[in-house]
Coordinates of N, CA and C in Angstrom, one line a residue:
X1 N 0.8 -1.2 0.0 CA 0.0 0.0 0.0 C 0.9 1.2 0.0
X2 N 0.6 2.1 -0.9 CA 1.4 3.3 -1.0 C 1.0 4.4 0.0
X3 N 2.0 5.0 0.6 CA 1.8 6.1 1.6 C 1.2 7.3 0.9
X4 N 0.3 7.9 1.6 CA -0.3 9.2 1.1 C 0.8 10.3 1.2
X5 N 0.6 11.3 0.5 CA 1.5 12.5 0.5 C 1.5 13.0 2.0
X6 N 0.3 13.1 2.6 CA 0.3 13.6 3.9 C 1.1 12.7 4.9
X7 N 0.9 11.4 4.7 CA 1.6 10.5 5.6 C 3.2 10.6 5.4
X8 N 3.6 10.8 4.2 CA 5.0 11.0 3.9 C 5.5 12.3 4.6
X9 N 4.8 13.3 4.5 CA 5.1 14.6 5.2 C 5.2 14.4 6.7
X10 N 4.2 13.7 7.2 CA 4.1 13.5 8.7 C 5.3 12.7 9.2
X11 N 5.7 11.7 8.4 CA 6.8 10.8 8.8 C 8.1 11.6 8.7
X12 N 8.4 12.3 7.7 CA 9.6 13.0 7.5 C 9.7 14.1 8.6
X13 N 8.6 14.8 8.9 CA 8.6 15.8 10.0 C 8.8 15.2 11.3
X14 N 8.2 14.0 11.6 CA 8.4 13.3 12.8 C 9.9 13.0 13.0
X15 N 10.5 12.4 12.0 CA 11.9 12.0 12.0 C 12.8 13.2 12.3
X16 N 12.5 14.3 11.6 CA 13.3 15.6 11.8 C 13.1 16.1 13.2
X17 N 11.9 16.1 13.7 CA 11.7 16.6 15.0 C 12.4 15.8 16.1
X18 N 12.4 14.5 15.9 CA 13.1 13.6 16.8 C 14.6 13.9 16.8
X19 N 15.2 14.1 15.7 CA 16.6 14.4 15.6 C 16.8 15.8 16.2
X20 N 15.9 16.7 16.0 CA 16.1 18.1 16.6 C 16.0 18.0 18.1
X21 N 15.0 17.3 18.6 CA 14.9 17.2 20.1 C 16.1 16.6 20.7
X22 N 16.7 15.5 20.0 CA 17.9 14.9 20.5 C 19.1 15.9 20.6
X23 N 19.2 16.7 19.5 CA 20.2 17.6 19.4 C 20.1 18.7 20.4
X24 N 18.9 19.2 20.6 CA 18.6 20.3 21.5 C 18.8 19.8 23.0
X25 N 18.5 18.6 23.3 CA 18.7 18.1 24.6 C 20.2 18.0 24.9
X26 N 21.0 17.6 23.9 CA 22.4 17.5 24.0 C 23.1 18.9 24.2
X27 N 22.6 19.9 23.5 CA 23.2 21.2 23.5 C 22.6 22.2 24.5
X28 N 21.5 21.8 25.1 CA 20.8 22.7 26.0 C 21.7 23.1 27.2
X29 N 21.6 24.4 27.5 CA 22.3 25.0 28.7 C 23.8 24.9 28.7
X30 N 24.3 24.7 27.5 CA 25.8 24.7 27.3 C 26.1 26.0 26.6
X31 N 26.8 26.9 27.3 CA 27.0 28.3 26.7 C 27.7 28.3 25.4
X32 N 28.7 27.5 25.2 CA 29.5 27.5 24.0 C 28.6 26.9 22.8
X33 N 27.6 26.1 23.1 CA 26.8 25.5 22.1 C 25.5 26.3 21.9
X34 N 25.3 27.4 22.5 CA 24.1 28.2 22.4 C 23.7 28.5 21.0
X35 N 24.7 28.9 20.1 CA 24.3 29.3 18.8 C 23.7 28.2 18.0
X36 N 24.2 26.9 18.1 CA 23.7 25.8 17.3 C 22.4 25.4 18.0
X37 N 22.2 25.5 19.3 CA 21.0 25.2 19.9 C 19.9 26.2 19.4
X38 N 20.2 27.4 19.3 CA 19.2 28.4 18.8 C 18.8 28.1 17.4
X39 N 19.7 27.6 16.5 CA 19.3 27.2 15.1 C 18.4 26.0 15.2
X40 N 18.6 25.1 16.1 CA 17.8 23.9 16.2 C 16.4 24.4 16.7
X41 N 16.3 25.3 17.6 CA 15.1 25.9 18.1 C 14.3 26.5 17.0
X42 N 14.9 27.2 16.1 CA 14.3 27.8 14.9 C 13.7 26.7 14.0
X43 N 14.5 25.7 13.9 CA 14.0 24.5 13.0 C 12.8 23.9 13.7
X44 N 12.8 23.8 15.0 CA 11.6 23.2 15.7 C 10.4 24.0 15.4
X45 N 10.5 25.3 15.5 CA 9.4 26.2 15.2 C 8.8 26.0 13.8
X46 N 9.7 25.9 12.8 CA 9.3 25.6 11.5 C 8.6 24.3 11.3
X47 N 9.2 23.2 12.0 CA 8.5 21.9 11.9 C 7.2 22.0 12.6
X48 N 7.0 22.7 13.7 CA 5.7 22.8 14.4 C 4.7 23.4 13.4
X49 N 5.2 24.5 12.7 CA 4.2 25.2 11.8 C 3.8 24.2 10.7
X50 N 4.7 23.5 10.2 CA 4.4 22.5 9.1 C 3.5 21.4 9.6
X51 N 3.7 20.9 10.8 CA 2.9 19.9 11.4 C 1.4 20.5 11.6
X52 N 1.4 21.7 12.0 CA 0.1 22.3 12.2 C -0.7 22.5 10.9
X53 N 0.0 22.8 9.8 CA -0.6 22.9 8.5 C -1.1 21.5 8.1
X54 N -0.4 20.5 8.4 CA -0.8 19.1 8.0 C -2.1 18.7 8.7
X55 N -2.3 19.2 9.9 CA -3.4 18.9 10.7 C -4.7 19.6 10.3
X56 N -4.6 20.5 9.4 CA -5.8 21.3 9.0 C -6.8 20.6 8.1
X57 N -6.4 19.4 7.6 CA -7.3 18.6 6.9 C -7.7 19.0 5.5
X58 N -6.8 19.7 4.9 CA -7.1 20.2 3.5 C -6.7 19.1 2.5
X59 N -7.3 19.1 1.3 CA -7.0 18.0 0.3 C -5.6 18.0 -0.1
X60 N -5.1 17.0 -0.7 CA -3.7 16.7 -1.1 C -3.1 17.8 -1.9
X61 N -3.8 18.2 -3.0 CA -3.3 19.2 -3.9 C -3.1 20.6 -3.2
X62 N -4.1 20.9 -2.4 CA -4.0 22.2 -1.6 C -2.9 22.1 -0.5
X63 N -2.8 20.9 0.0 CA -1.8 20.7 1.1 C -0.4 20.9 0.5
X64 N -0.1 20.3 -0.6 CA 1.2 20.4 -1.2 C 1.5 21.9 -1.6
X65 N 0.6 22.6 -2.1 CA 0.7 24.0 -2.4 C 1.0 24.8 -1.2
X66 N 0.2 24.5 -0.2 CA 0.3 25.3 1.1 C 1.6 25.1 1.8
X67 N 2.0 23.8 1.8 CA 3.3 23.5 2.5 C 4.5 24.1 1.7
X68 N 4.5 24.0 0.4 CA 5.6 24.6 -0.4 C 5.6 26.1 -0.4
X69 N 4.5 26.7 -0.2 CA 4.4 28.2 -0.1 C 4.6 28.7 1.3
X70 N 4.6 27.8 2.3 CA 4.7 28.3 3.7 C 6.0 28.9 4.0
X71 N 5.9 29.8 4.9 CA 7.1 30.5 5.4 C 8.0 29.5 6.2
X72 N 7.3 28.5 6.8 CA 8.1 27.5 7.6 C 9.0 26.6 6.7
X73 N 8.5 26.3 5.5 CA 9.3 25.5 4.6 C 10.4 26.3 4.0
X74 N 10.2 27.5 3.8 CA 11.3 28.4 3.3 C 12.3 28.6 4.4
X75 N 11.9 28.8 5.6 CA 12.7 29.0 6.8 C 13.6 27.7 7.0
X76 N 13.0 26.6 6.9 CA 13.7 25.3 7.1 C 14.8 25.1 6.1
X77 N 14.4 25.4 4.8 CA 15.4 25.4 3.7 C 16.5 26.3 3.9
X78 N 16.2 27.5 4.4 CA 17.3 28.5 4.6 C 18.2 28.1 5.8
X79 N 17.6 27.6 6.9 CA 18.4 27.2 8.0 C 19.3 26.1 7.7
X80 N 18.8 25.1 6.9 CA 19.7 24.0 6.5 C 20.9 24.4 5.6
X81 N 20.7 25.5 4.9 CA 21.8 26.0 4.1 C 22.9 26.7 4.8
X82 N 22.5 27.2 6.1 CA 23.6 27.9 6.9 C 24.4 26.8 7.6
X83 N 25.6 27.1 7.8 CA 26.5 26.1 8.3 C 26.9 26.5 9.8
X84 N 26.0 26.3 10.7 CA 26.2 26.8 12.0 C 27.3 26.0 12.8
X85 N 27.4 24.7 12.4 CA 28.4 23.9 13.1 C 29.8 24.3 12.7
X86 N 30.0 24.7 11.4 CA 31.4 25.1 11.0 C 31.8 26.4 11.7
X87 N 30.8 27.3 11.9 CA 31.1 28.5 12.6 C 31.5 28.2 14.1
X88 N 30.7 27.3 14.7 CA 31.0 26.9 16.1 C 32.4 26.2 16.1
X89 N 32.7 25.3 15.2 CA 33.9 24.6 15.2 C 35.1 25.6 15.1
X90 N 35.0 26.6 14.2 CA 36.1 27.6 14.1 C 36.2 28.3 15.4
X91 N 35.1 28.7 16.1 CA 35.2 29.3 17.4 C 35.9 28.5 18.4
X92 N 35.5 27.2 18.4 CA 36.1 26.3 19.4 C 37.6 26.1 19.2
X93 N 38.0 26.0 17.9 CA 39.4 25.8 17.6 C 40.2 27.0 18.1
X94 N 39.6 28.2 17.8 CA 40.3 29.4 18.3 C 40.4 29.5 19.8
X95 N 39.3 29.1 20.4 CA 39.3 29.1 21.9 C 40.3 28.1 22.5
X96 N 40.5 27.0 21.8 CA 41.3 25.9 22.3 C 42.8 26.2 22.0
X97 N 43.1 27.2 21.2 CA 44.5 27.5 20.9 C 45.3 27.8 22.1
X98 N 44.7 28.6 23.0 CA 45.5 29.0 24.2 C 45.5 28.0 25.3
X99 N 44.9 26.9 25.1 CA 44.8 25.9 26.2 C 45.9 24.9 26.0
X100 N 46.7 24.8 27.1 CA 47.9 23.9 27.0 C 47.6 22.5 27.5
X101 N 46.5 22.3 28.2 CA 46.1 21.0 28.7 C 45.6 20.2 27.6
X102 N 46.3 19.1 27.3 CA 45.8 18.2 26.2 C 44.5 17.5 26.5
X103 N 44.2 17.2 27.8 CA 43.0 16.6 28.2 C 41.8 17.5 27.9
X104 N 41.9 18.8 28.2 CA 40.8 19.7 27.9 C 40.7 19.9 26.4
X105 N 41.8 20.0 25.7 CA 41.7 20.1 24.2 C 41.0 18.9 23.6
X106 N 41.4 17.7 24.1 CA 40.8 16.5 23.6 C 39.3 16.4 23.9
X107 N 38.9 16.9 25.1 CA 37.5 16.9 25.5 C 36.7 17.8 24.6
X108 N 37.3 19.0 24.3 CA 36.6 19.9 23.4 C 36.4 19.3 22.0
X109 N 37.5 18.6 21.5 CA 37.4 17.9 20.2 C 36.3 16.8 20.2
X110 N 36.2 16.1 21.3 CA 35.2 15.0 21.4 C 33.8 15.6 21.4
X111 N 33.7 16.7 22.2 CA 32.3 17.4 22.2 C 32.0 17.9 20.8
X112 N 32.9 18.5 20.1 CA 32.6 19.0 18.8 C 32.3 17.8 17.8
X113 N 33.0 16.7 18.0 CA 32.7 15.5 17.1 C 31.2 15.1 17.4
X114 N 30.8 15.0 18.6 CA 29.4 14.6 18.9 C 28.4 15.6 18.4
X115 N 28.7 16.9 18.6 CA 27.8 18.0 18.1 C 27.7 17.8 16.6
X116 N 28.8 17.6 15.9 CA 28.8 17.5 14.5 C 28.0 16.3 14.0
X117 N 28.2 15.2 14.6 CA 27.4 13.9 14.3 C 25.9 14.2 14.4
X118 N 25.5 14.7 15.6 CA 24.1 14.9 15.8 C 23.5 16.0 14.9
X119 N 24.3 17.0 14.6 CA 23.8 18.1 13.7 C 23.7 17.5 12.3
X120 N 24.7 16.7 11.9 CA 24.6 16.1 10.5 C 23.4 15.2 10.4
X121 N 23.0 14.5 11.5 CA 21.8 13.7 11.4 C 20.6 14.5 11.2
X122 N 20.5 15.6 12.0 CA 19.3 16.4 11.8 C 19.3 17.1 10.4
X123 N 20.5 17.5 9.9 CA 20.5 18.0 8.5 C 20.1 17.0 7.5
X124 N 20.5 15.7 7.7 CA 20.1 14.6 6.9 C 18.5 14.5 6.8
X125 N 17.9 14.6 8.0 CA 16.5 14.5 8.1 C 15.8 15.8 7.4
X126 N 16.4 16.9 7.6 CA 15.9 18.1 7.0 C 16.0 18.1 5.5
X127 N 17.1 17.5 5.0 CA 17.3 17.4 3.5 C 16.3 16.4 3.0
X128 N 16.0 15.3 3.7 CA 15.0 14.3 3.3 C 13.7 15.0 3.2
X129 N 13.3 15.9 4.1 CA 12.0 16.6 4.0 C 12.0 17.5 2.9
X130 N 13.1 18.3 2.7 CA 13.2 19.2 1.6 C 13.1 18.5 0.2
X131 N 13.7 17.3 0.1 CA 13.6 16.5 -1.1 C 12.1 16.1 -1.3
X132 N 11.4 15.8 -0.3 CA 10.0 15.5 -0.4 C 9.2 16.7 -0.9
X133 N 9.6 17.8 -0.5 CA 8.9 19.1 -1.0 C 9.1 19.3 -2.4
X134 N 10.3 18.9 -2.9 CA 10.6 19.1 -4.3 C 10.2 18.0 -5.3
X135 N 9.7 16.9 -4.7 CA 9.2 15.8 -5.5 C 7.8 15.9 -6.0

């Protein structure tokens, strides 16, 4: 049985929101990770708006048009194109330059690796949703 357009949107948004929540939980209340946490929060708002649009019960053709024309879809696409983690990584590298303790430097590197893996997962989910919009 083929999934409906609405079901595909719901599934992709659910997967994206799950990745976002995981990322936000990991980065929450960590001062150095505030910038990427804020980007994730913006993405959650966009996903919430899209999920609300899906719940309106409009027919498939109108739904596709409404989702594609929504500010939330444009915002999600725009956020995905920004490279928040690279900016954070550059900042962390510059901050680590003055640290002589190799344990602290290694810890910062490990944290950045985890942030990057989690962020890449949520970007993967966002790209999957954007691909659905373009199909």
